PDB file of C-alpha atoms and ligand atoms in Angstrom:
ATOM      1  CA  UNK A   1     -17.878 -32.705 -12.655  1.00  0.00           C
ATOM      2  CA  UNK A   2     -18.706 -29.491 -14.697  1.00  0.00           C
ATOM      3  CA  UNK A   3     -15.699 -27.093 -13.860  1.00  0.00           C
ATOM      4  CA  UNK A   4     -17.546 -23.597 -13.859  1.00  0.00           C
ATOM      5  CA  UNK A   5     -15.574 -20.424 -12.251  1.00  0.00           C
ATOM      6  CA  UNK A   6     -18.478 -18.542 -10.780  1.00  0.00           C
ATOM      7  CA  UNK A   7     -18.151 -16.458  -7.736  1.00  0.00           C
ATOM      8  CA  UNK A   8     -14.945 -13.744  -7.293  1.00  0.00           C
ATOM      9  CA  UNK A   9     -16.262 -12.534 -10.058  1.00  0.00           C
ATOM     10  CA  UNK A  10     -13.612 -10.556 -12.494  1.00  0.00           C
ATOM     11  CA  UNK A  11     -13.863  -8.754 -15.377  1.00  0.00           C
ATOM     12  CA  UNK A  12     -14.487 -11.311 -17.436  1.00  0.00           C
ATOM     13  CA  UNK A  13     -18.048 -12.030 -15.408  1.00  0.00           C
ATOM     14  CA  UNK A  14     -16.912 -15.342 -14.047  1.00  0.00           C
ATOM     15  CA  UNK A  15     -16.927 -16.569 -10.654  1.00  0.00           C
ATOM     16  CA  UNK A  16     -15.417 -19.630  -8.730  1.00  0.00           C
ATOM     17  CA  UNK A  17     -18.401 -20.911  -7.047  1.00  0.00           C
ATOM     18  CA  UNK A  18     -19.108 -24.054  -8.800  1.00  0.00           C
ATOM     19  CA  UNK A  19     -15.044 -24.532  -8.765  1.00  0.00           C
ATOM     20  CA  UNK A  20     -14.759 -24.026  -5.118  1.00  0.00           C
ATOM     21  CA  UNK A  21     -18.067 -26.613  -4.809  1.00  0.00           C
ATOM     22  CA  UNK A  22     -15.931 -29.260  -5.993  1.00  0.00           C
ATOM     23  CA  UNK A  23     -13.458 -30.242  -2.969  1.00  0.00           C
ATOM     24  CA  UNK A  24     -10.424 -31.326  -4.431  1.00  0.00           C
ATOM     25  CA  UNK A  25     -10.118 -28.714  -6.569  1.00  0.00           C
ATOM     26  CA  UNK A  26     -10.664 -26.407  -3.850  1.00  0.00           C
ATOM     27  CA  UNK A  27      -7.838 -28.316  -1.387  1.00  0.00           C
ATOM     28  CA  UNK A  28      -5.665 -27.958  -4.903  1.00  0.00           C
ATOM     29  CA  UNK A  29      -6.630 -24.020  -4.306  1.00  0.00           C
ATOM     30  CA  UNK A  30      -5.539 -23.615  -0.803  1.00  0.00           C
ATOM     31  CA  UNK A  31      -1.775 -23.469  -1.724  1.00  0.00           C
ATOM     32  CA  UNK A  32      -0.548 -20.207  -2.766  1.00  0.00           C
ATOM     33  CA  UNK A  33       0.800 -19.883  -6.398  1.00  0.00           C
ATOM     34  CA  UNK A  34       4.407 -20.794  -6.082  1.00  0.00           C
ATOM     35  CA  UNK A  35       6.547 -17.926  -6.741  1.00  0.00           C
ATOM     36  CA  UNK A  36       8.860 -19.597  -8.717  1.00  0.00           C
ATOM     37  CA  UNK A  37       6.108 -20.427 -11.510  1.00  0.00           C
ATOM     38  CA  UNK A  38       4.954 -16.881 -11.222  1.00  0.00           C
ATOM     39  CA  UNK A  39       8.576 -15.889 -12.404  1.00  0.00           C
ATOM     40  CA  UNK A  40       8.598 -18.552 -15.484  1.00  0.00           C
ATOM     41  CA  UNK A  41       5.330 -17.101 -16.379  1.00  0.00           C
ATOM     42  CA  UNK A  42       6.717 -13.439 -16.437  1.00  0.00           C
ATOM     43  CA  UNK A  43       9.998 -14.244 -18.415  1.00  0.00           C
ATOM     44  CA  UNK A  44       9.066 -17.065 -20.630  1.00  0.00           C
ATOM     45  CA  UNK A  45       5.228 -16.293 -21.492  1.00  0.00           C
ATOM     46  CA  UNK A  46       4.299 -12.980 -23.336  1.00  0.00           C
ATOM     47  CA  UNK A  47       0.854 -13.050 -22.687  1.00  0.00           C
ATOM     48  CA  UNK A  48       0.749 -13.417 -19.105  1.00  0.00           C
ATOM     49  CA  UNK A  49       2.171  -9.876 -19.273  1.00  0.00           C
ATOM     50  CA  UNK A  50      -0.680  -8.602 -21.013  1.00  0.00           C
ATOM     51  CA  UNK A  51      -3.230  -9.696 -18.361  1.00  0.00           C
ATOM     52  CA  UNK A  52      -4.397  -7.619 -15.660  1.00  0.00           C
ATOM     53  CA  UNK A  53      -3.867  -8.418 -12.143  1.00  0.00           C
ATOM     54  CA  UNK A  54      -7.323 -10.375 -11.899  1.00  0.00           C
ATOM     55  CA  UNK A  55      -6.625 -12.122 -15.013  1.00  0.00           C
ATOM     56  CA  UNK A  56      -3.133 -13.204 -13.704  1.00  0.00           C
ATOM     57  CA  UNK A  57      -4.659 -14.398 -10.385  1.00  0.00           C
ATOM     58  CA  UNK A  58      -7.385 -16.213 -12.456  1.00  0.00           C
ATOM     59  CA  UNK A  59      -5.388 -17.823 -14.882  1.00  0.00           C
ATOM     60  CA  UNK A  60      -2.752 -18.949 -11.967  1.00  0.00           C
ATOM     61  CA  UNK A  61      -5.128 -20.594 -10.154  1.00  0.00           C
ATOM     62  CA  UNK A  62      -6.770 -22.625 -13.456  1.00  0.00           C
ATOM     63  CA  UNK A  63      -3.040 -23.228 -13.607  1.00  0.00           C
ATOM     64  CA  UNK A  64      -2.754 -25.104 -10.377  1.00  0.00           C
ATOM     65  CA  UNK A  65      -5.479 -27.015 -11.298  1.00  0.00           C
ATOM     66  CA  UNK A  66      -4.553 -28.036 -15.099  1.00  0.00           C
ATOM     67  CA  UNK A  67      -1.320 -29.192 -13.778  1.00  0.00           C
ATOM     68  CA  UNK A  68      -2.734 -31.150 -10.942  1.00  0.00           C
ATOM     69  CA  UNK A  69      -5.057 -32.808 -12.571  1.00  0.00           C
ATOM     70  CA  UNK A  70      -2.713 -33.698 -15.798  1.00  0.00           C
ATOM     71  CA  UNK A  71      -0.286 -36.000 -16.582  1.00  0.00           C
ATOM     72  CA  UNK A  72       2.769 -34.357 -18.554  1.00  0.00           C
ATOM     73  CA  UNK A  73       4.778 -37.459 -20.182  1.00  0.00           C
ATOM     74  CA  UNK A  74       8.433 -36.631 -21.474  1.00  0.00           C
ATOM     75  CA  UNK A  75       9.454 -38.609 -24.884  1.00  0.00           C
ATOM     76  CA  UNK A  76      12.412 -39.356 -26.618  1.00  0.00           C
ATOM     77  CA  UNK A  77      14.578 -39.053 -23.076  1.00  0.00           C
ATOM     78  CA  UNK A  78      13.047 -35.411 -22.570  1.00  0.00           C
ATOM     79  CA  UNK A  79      12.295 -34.484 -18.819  1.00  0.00           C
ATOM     80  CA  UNK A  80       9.713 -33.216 -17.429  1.00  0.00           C
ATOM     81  CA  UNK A  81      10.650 -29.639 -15.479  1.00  0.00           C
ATOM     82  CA  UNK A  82       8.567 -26.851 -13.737  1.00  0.00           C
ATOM     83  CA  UNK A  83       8.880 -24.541 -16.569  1.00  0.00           C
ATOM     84  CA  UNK A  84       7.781 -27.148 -19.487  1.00  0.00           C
ATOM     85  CA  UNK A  85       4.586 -27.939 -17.154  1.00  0.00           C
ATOM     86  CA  UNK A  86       3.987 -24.352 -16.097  1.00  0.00           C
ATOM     87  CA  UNK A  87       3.922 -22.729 -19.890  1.00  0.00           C
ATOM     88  CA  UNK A  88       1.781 -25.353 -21.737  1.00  0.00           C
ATOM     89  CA  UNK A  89      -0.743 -25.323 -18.647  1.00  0.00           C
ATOM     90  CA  UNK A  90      -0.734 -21.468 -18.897  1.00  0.00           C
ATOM     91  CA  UNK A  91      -1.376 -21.291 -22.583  1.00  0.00           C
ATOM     92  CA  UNK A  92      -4.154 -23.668 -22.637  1.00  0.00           C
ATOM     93  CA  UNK A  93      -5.745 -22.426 -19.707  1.00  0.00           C
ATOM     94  CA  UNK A  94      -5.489 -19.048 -21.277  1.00  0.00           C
ATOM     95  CA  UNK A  95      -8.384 -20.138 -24.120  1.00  0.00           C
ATOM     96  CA  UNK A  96     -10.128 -20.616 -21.343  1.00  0.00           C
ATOM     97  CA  UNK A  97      -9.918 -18.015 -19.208  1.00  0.00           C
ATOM     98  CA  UNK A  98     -13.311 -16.148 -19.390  1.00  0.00           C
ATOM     99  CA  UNK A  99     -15.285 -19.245 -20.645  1.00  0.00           C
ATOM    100  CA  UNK A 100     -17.178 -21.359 -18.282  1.00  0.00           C
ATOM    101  CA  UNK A 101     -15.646 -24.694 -18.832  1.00  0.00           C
ATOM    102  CA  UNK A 102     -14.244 -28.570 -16.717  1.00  0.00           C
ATOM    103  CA  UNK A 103     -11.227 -27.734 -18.323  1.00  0.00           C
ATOM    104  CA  UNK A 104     -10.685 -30.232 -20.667  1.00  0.00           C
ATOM    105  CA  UNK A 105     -12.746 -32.988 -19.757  1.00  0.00           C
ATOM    106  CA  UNK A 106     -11.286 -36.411 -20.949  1.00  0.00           C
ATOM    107  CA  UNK A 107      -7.561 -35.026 -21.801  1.00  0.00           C
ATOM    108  CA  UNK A 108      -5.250 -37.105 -19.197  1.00  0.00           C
ATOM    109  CA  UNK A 109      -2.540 -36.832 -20.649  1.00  0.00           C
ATOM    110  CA  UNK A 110       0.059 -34.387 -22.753  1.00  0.00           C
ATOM    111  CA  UNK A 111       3.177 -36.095 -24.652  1.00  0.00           C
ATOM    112  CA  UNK A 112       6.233 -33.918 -25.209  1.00  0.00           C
ATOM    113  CA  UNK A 113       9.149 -34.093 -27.304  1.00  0.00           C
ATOM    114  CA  UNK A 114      11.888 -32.075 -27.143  1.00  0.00           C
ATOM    115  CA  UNK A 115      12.069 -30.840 -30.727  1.00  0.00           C
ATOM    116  CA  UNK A 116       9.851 -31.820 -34.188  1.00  0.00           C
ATOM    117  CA  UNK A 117       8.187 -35.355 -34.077  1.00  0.00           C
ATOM    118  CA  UNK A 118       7.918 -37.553 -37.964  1.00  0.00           C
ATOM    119  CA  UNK A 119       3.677 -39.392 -37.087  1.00  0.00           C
ATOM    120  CA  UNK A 120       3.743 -42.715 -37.218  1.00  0.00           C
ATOM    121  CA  UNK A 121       2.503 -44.238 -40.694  1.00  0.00           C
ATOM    122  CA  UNK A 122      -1.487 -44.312 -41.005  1.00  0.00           C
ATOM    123  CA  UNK A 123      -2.362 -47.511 -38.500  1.00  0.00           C
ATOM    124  CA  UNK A 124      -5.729 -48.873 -37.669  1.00  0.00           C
ATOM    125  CA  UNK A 125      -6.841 -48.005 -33.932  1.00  0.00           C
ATOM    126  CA  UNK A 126      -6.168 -45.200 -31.780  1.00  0.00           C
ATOM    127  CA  UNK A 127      -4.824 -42.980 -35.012  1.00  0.00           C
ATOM    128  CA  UNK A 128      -7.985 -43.210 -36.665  1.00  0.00           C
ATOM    129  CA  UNK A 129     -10.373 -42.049 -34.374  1.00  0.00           C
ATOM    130  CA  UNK A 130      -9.762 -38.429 -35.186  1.00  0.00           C
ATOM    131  CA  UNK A 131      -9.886 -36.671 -38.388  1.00  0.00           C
ATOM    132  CA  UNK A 132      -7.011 -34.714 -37.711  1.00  0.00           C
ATOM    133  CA  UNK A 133      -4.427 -37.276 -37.855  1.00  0.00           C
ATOM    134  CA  UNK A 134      -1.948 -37.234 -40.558  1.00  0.00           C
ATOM    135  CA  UNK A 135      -2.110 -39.929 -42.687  1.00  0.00           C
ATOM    136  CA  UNK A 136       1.866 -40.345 -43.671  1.00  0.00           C
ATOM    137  CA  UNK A 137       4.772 -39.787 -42.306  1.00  0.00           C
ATOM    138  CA  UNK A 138       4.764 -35.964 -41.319  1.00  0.00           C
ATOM    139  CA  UNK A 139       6.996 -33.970 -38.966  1.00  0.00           C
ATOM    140  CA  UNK A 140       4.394 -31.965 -36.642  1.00  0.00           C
ATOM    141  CA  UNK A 141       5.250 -29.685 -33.795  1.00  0.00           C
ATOM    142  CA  UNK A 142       2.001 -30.743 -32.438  1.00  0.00           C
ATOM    143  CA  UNK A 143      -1.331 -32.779 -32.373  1.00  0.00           C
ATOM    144  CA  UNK A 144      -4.532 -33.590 -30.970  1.00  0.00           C
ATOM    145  CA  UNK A 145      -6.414 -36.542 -30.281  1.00  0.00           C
ATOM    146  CA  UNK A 146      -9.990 -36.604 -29.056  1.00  0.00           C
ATOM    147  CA  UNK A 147     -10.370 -37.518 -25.720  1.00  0.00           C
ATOM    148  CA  UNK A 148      -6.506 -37.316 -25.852  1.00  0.00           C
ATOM    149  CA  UNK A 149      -3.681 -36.816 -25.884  1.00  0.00           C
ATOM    150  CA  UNK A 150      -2.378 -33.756 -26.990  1.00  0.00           C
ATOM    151  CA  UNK A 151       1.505 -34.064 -28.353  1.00  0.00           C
ATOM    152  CA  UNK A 152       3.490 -31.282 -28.585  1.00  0.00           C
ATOM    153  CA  UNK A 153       6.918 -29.886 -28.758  1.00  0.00           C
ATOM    154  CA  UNK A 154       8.703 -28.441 -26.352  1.00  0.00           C
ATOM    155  CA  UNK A 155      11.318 -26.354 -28.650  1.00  0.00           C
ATOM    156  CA  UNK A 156       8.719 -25.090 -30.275  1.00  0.00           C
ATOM    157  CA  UNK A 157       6.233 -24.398 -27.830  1.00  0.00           C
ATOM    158  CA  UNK A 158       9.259 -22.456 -25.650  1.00  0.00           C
ATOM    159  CA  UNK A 159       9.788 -20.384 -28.969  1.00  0.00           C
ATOM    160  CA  UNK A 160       5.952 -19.496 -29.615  1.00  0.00           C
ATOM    161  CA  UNK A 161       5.322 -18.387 -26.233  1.00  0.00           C
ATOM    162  CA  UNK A 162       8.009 -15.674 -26.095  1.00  0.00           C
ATOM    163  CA  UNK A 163       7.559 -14.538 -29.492  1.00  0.00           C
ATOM    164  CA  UNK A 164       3.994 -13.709 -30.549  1.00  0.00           C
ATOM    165  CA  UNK A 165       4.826 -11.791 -32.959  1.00  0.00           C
ATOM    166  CA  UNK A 166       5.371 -15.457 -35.183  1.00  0.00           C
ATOM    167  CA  UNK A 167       1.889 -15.600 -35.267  1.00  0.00           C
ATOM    168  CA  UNK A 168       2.309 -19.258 -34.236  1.00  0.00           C
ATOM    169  CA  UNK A 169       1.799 -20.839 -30.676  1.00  0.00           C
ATOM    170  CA  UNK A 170       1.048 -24.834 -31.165  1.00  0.00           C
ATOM    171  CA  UNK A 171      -0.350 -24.828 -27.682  1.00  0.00           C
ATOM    172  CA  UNK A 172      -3.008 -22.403 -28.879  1.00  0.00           C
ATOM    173  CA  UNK A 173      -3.876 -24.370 -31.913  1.00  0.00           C
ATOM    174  CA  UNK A 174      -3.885 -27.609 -30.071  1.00  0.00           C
ATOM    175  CA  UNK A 175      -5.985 -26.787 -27.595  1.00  0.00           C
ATOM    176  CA  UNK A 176      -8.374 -24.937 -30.085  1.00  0.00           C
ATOM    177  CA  UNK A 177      -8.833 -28.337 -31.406  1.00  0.00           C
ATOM    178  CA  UNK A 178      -9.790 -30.099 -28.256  1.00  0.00           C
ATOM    179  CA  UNK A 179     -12.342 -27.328 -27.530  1.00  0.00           C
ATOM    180  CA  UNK A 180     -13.849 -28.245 -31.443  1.00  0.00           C
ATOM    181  CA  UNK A 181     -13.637 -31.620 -30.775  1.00  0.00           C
ATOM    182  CA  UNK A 182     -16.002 -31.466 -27.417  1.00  0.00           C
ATOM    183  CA  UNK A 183     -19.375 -32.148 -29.468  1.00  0.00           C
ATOM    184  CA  UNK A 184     -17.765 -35.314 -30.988  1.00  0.00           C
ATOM    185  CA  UNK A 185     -16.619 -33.557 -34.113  1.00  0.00           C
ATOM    186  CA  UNK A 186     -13.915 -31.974 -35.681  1.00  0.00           C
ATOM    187  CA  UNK A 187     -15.833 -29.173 -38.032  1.00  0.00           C
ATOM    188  CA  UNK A 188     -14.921 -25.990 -36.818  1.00  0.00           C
ATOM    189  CA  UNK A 189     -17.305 -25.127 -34.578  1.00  0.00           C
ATOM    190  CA  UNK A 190     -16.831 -25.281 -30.937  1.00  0.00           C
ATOM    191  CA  UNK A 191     -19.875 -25.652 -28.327  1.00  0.00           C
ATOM    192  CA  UNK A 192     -21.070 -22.448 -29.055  1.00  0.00           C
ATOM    193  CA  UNK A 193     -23.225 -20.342 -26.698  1.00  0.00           C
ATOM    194  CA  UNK A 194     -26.256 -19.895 -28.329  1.00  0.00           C
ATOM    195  CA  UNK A 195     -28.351 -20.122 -31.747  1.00  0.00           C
ATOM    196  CA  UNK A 196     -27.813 -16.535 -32.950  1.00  0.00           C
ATOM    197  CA  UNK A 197     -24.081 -17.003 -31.988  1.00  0.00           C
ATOM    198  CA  UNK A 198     -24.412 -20.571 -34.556  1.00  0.00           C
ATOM    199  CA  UNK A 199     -25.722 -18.213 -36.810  1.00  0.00           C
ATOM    200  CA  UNK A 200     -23.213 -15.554 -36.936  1.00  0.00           C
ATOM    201  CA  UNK A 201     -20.291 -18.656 -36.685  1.00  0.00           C
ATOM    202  CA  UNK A 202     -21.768 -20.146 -39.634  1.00  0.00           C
ATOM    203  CA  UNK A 203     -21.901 -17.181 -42.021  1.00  0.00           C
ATOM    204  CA  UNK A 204     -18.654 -15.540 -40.903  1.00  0.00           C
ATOM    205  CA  UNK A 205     -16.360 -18.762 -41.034  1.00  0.00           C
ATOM    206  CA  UNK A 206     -17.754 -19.489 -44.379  1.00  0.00           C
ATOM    207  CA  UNK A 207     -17.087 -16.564 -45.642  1.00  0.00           C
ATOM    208  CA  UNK A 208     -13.324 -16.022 -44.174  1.00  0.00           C
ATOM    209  CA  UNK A 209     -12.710 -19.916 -44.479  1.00  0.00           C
ATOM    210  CA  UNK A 210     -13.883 -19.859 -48.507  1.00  0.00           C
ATOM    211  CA  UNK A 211     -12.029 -16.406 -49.353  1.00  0.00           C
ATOM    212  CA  UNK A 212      -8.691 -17.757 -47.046  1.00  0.00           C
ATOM    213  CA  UNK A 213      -9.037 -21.101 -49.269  1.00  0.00           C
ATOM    214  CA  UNK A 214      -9.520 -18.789 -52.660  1.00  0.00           C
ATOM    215  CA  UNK A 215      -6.590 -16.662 -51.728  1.00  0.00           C
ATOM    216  CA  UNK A 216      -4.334 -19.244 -51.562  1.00  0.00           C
ATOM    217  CA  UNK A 217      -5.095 -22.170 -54.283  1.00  0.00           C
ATOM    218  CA  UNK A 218      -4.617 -18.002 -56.326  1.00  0.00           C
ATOM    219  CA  UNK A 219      -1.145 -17.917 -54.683  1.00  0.00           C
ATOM    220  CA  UNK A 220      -1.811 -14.603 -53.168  1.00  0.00           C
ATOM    221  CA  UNK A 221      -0.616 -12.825 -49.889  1.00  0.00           C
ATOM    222  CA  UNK A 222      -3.268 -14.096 -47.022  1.00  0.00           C
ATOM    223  CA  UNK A 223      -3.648 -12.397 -43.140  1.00  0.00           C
ATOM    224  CA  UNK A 224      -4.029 -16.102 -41.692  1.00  0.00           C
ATOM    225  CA  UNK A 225      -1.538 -18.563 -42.149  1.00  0.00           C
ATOM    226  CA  UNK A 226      -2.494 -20.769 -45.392  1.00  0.00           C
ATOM    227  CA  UNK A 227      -2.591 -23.944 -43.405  1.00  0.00           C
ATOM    228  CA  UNK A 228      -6.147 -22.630 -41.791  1.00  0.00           C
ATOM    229  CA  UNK A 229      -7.714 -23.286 -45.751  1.00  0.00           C
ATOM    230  CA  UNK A 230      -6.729 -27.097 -45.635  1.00  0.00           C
ATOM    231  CA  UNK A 231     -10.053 -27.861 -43.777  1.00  0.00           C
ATOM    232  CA  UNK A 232     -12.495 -26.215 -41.370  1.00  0.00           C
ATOM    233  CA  UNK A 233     -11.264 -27.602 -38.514  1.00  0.00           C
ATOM    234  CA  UNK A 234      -7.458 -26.162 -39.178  1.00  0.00           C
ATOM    235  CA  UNK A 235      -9.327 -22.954 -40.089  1.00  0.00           C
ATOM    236  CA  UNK A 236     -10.390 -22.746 -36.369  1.00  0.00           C
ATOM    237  CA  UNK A 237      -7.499 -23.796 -34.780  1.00  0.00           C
ATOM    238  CA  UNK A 238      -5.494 -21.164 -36.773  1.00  0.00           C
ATOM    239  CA  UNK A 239      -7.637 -18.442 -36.487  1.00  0.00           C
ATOM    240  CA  UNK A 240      -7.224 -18.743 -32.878  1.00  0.00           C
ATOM    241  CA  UNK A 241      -3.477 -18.498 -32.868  1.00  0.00           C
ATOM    242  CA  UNK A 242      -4.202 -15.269 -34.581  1.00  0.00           C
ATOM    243  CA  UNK A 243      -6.661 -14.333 -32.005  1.00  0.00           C
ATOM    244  CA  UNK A 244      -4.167 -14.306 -29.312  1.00  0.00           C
ATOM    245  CA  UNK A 245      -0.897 -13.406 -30.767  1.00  0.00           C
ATOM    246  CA  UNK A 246      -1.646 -10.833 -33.842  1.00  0.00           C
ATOM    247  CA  UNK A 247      -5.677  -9.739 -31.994  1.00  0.00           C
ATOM    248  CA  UNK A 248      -5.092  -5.446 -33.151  1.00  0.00           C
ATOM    249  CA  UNK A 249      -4.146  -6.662 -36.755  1.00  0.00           C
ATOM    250  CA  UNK A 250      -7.256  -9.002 -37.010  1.00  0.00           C
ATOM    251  CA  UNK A 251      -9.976  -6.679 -35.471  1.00  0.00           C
ATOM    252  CA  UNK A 252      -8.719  -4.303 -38.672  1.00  0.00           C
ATOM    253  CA  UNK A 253      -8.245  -6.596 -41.411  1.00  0.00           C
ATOM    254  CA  UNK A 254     -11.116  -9.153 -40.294  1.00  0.00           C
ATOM    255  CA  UNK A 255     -13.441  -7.367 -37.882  1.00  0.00           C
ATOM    256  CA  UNK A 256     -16.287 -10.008 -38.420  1.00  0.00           C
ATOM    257  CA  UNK A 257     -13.696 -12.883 -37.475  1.00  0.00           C
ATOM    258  CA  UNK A 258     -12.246 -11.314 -34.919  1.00  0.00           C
ATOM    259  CA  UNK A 259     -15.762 -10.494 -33.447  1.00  0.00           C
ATOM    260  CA  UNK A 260     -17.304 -13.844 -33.597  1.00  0.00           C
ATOM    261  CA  UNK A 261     -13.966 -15.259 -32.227  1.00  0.00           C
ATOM    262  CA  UNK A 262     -14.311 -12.312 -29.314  1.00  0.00           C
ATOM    263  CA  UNK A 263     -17.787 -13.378 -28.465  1.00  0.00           C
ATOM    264  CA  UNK A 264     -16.445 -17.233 -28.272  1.00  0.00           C
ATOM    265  CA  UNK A 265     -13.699 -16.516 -26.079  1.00  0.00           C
ATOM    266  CA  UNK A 266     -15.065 -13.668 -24.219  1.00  0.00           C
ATOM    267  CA  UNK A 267     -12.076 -11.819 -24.356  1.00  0.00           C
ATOM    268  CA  UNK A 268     -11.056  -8.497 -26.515  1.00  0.00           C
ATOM    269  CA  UNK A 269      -7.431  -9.776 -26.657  1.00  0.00           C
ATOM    270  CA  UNK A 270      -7.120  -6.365 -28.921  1.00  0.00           C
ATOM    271  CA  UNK A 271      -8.106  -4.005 -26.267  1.00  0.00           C
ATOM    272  CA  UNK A 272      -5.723  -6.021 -23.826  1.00  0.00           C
ATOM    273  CA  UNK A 273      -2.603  -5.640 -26.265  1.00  0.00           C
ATOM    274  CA  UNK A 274      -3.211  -2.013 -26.714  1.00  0.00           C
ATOM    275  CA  UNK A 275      -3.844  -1.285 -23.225  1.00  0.00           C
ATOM    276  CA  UNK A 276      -0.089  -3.492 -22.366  1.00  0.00           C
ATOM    277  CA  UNK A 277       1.284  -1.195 -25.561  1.00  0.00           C
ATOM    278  CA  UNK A 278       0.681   1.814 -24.226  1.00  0.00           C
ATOM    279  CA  UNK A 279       1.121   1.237 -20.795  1.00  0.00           C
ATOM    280  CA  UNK A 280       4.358  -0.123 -21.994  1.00  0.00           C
ATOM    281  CA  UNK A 281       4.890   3.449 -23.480  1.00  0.00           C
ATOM    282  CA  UNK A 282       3.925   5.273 -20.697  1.00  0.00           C
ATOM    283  CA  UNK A 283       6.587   3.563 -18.512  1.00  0.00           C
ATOM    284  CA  UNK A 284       9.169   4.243 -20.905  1.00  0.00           C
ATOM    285  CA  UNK A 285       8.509   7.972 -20.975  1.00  0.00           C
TER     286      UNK A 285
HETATM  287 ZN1   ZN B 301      -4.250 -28.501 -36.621  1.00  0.00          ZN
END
């Protein structure tokens, strides 16, 4: 089933029509956001404090149905609480939050680990079927398989959702790779909505993706974290994390990026950090 919010329509011009068509979903619906998630989402996740009240209410109830419809799978003895389930569900619902979307069709699963996971050594199977998998032994904080799983780590995904100002969330960049990986490859270009949006992806990625690569095989300072010039599809996922957690920076340094990335989304995560900022000001005067 095609998971399209489409009626209550908020200010991101979606609605939950096609999501309320679909029953289960809908009985999933009928129970009020517990109170007690509400509360992990105000202390341990920074963003959530940047939405507006729609936004909140949205991204709570694409919440309830992420972790319903999920399987969260604790590793290396870690177990599996509210709070761990809550925050990853929240951050990768929040990529999705104004985009019409089944929210992530064919992940089941997410493996966690409580702090940084060595890959297994390259194997035949399962490991090869996406491009993104390490070939040696590598620690990772996080991973993502097509069609699933996702692994990450919990340590490190508490740490990146309080802290934005890292410039890291492994949530983000995970999930930005499952989005890629929808159209069977992992390129750098999600389903996009339209050919003159192809066209403006195209030209601005190569652009930022070749100058990001040039930059650093020179050794010289770069915006976006160096790992984004390995490939195309790391290019993508990073760019996202910068999206969300460094948005006013971006729209100045890389307007064109930030833009394209804007018109993906369809959200101006810039506008919402300066409108949190200063009403953050105002309540301090
Ligand atoms: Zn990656």
């Amino acid at each position: 089933m095609i998971f399209r919010p489409e009626l209550n329509v908020t200010k991101c011009g979606k609605s939950l029509f096609h999501w309320l068509r679909d029953h289960r979903r809908k009985k999933i619906l009928q129970e009020p956001f517990p109170a007690d998630f509400r509360e992990i989402l105000k202390k341990r996740y920074r963003h959530y404090s940047f939405l507006d009240d729609a936004e909140k209410r949205h991204l709570e109830q694409l919440v309830q149905v992420f972790m319903a419809e999920k399987e969260f799978e604790g590793c290396k003895g870690l177990e599996i609480t509210h709070e761990i389930r809550v925050l990853i569900s929240a951050e990768a619902c929040m990529l999705l939050l104004c985009l019409h979307h089944d929210l992530y069709r064919g992940l089941d699963s997410i493996l966690v680990y409580p702090s940084v996971v060595v890959t297994p050594p390259s194997t035949r199977g399962v490991f090869l079927q996406s491009p993104l998998i390490e070939r040696q032994r590598t620690p990772i904080s996080g991973q993502a398989f097509m069609r699933g799983p996702v692994i990450l780590v919990w340590d490190v995904v508490k740490r990146d959702a309080r802290h934005p100002e890292r410039k890291h969330n492994v949530v983000y960049h995970e999930f930005a790779h499952l989005l890629d990986m929808e159209d069977g490859t992992a390129d750098g270009t999600p389903v996009l909505h339209g050919r003159e949006q192809y066209r403006q992806w195209a030209k601005v990625f190569t652009e930022e993706f070749v100058a990001l690569r040039r930059r650093s095989e020179q050794g010289r300072k770069t915006f976006l974290d160096s790992y984004g010039a390995l490939n195309e599809a790391e290019f993508f996922a990073v760019a996202t994390e910068f999206f969300f957690d460094e948005p006013v920076q971006m729209q100045t340094k890389h307007k064109a990026l930030y833009d394209v990335l804007s018109g993906f989304y369809k959200q101006d995560t810039a506008a919402r950090e300066r409108r949190y900022r200063e009403g953050r000001q105002h309540r301090v005067k």
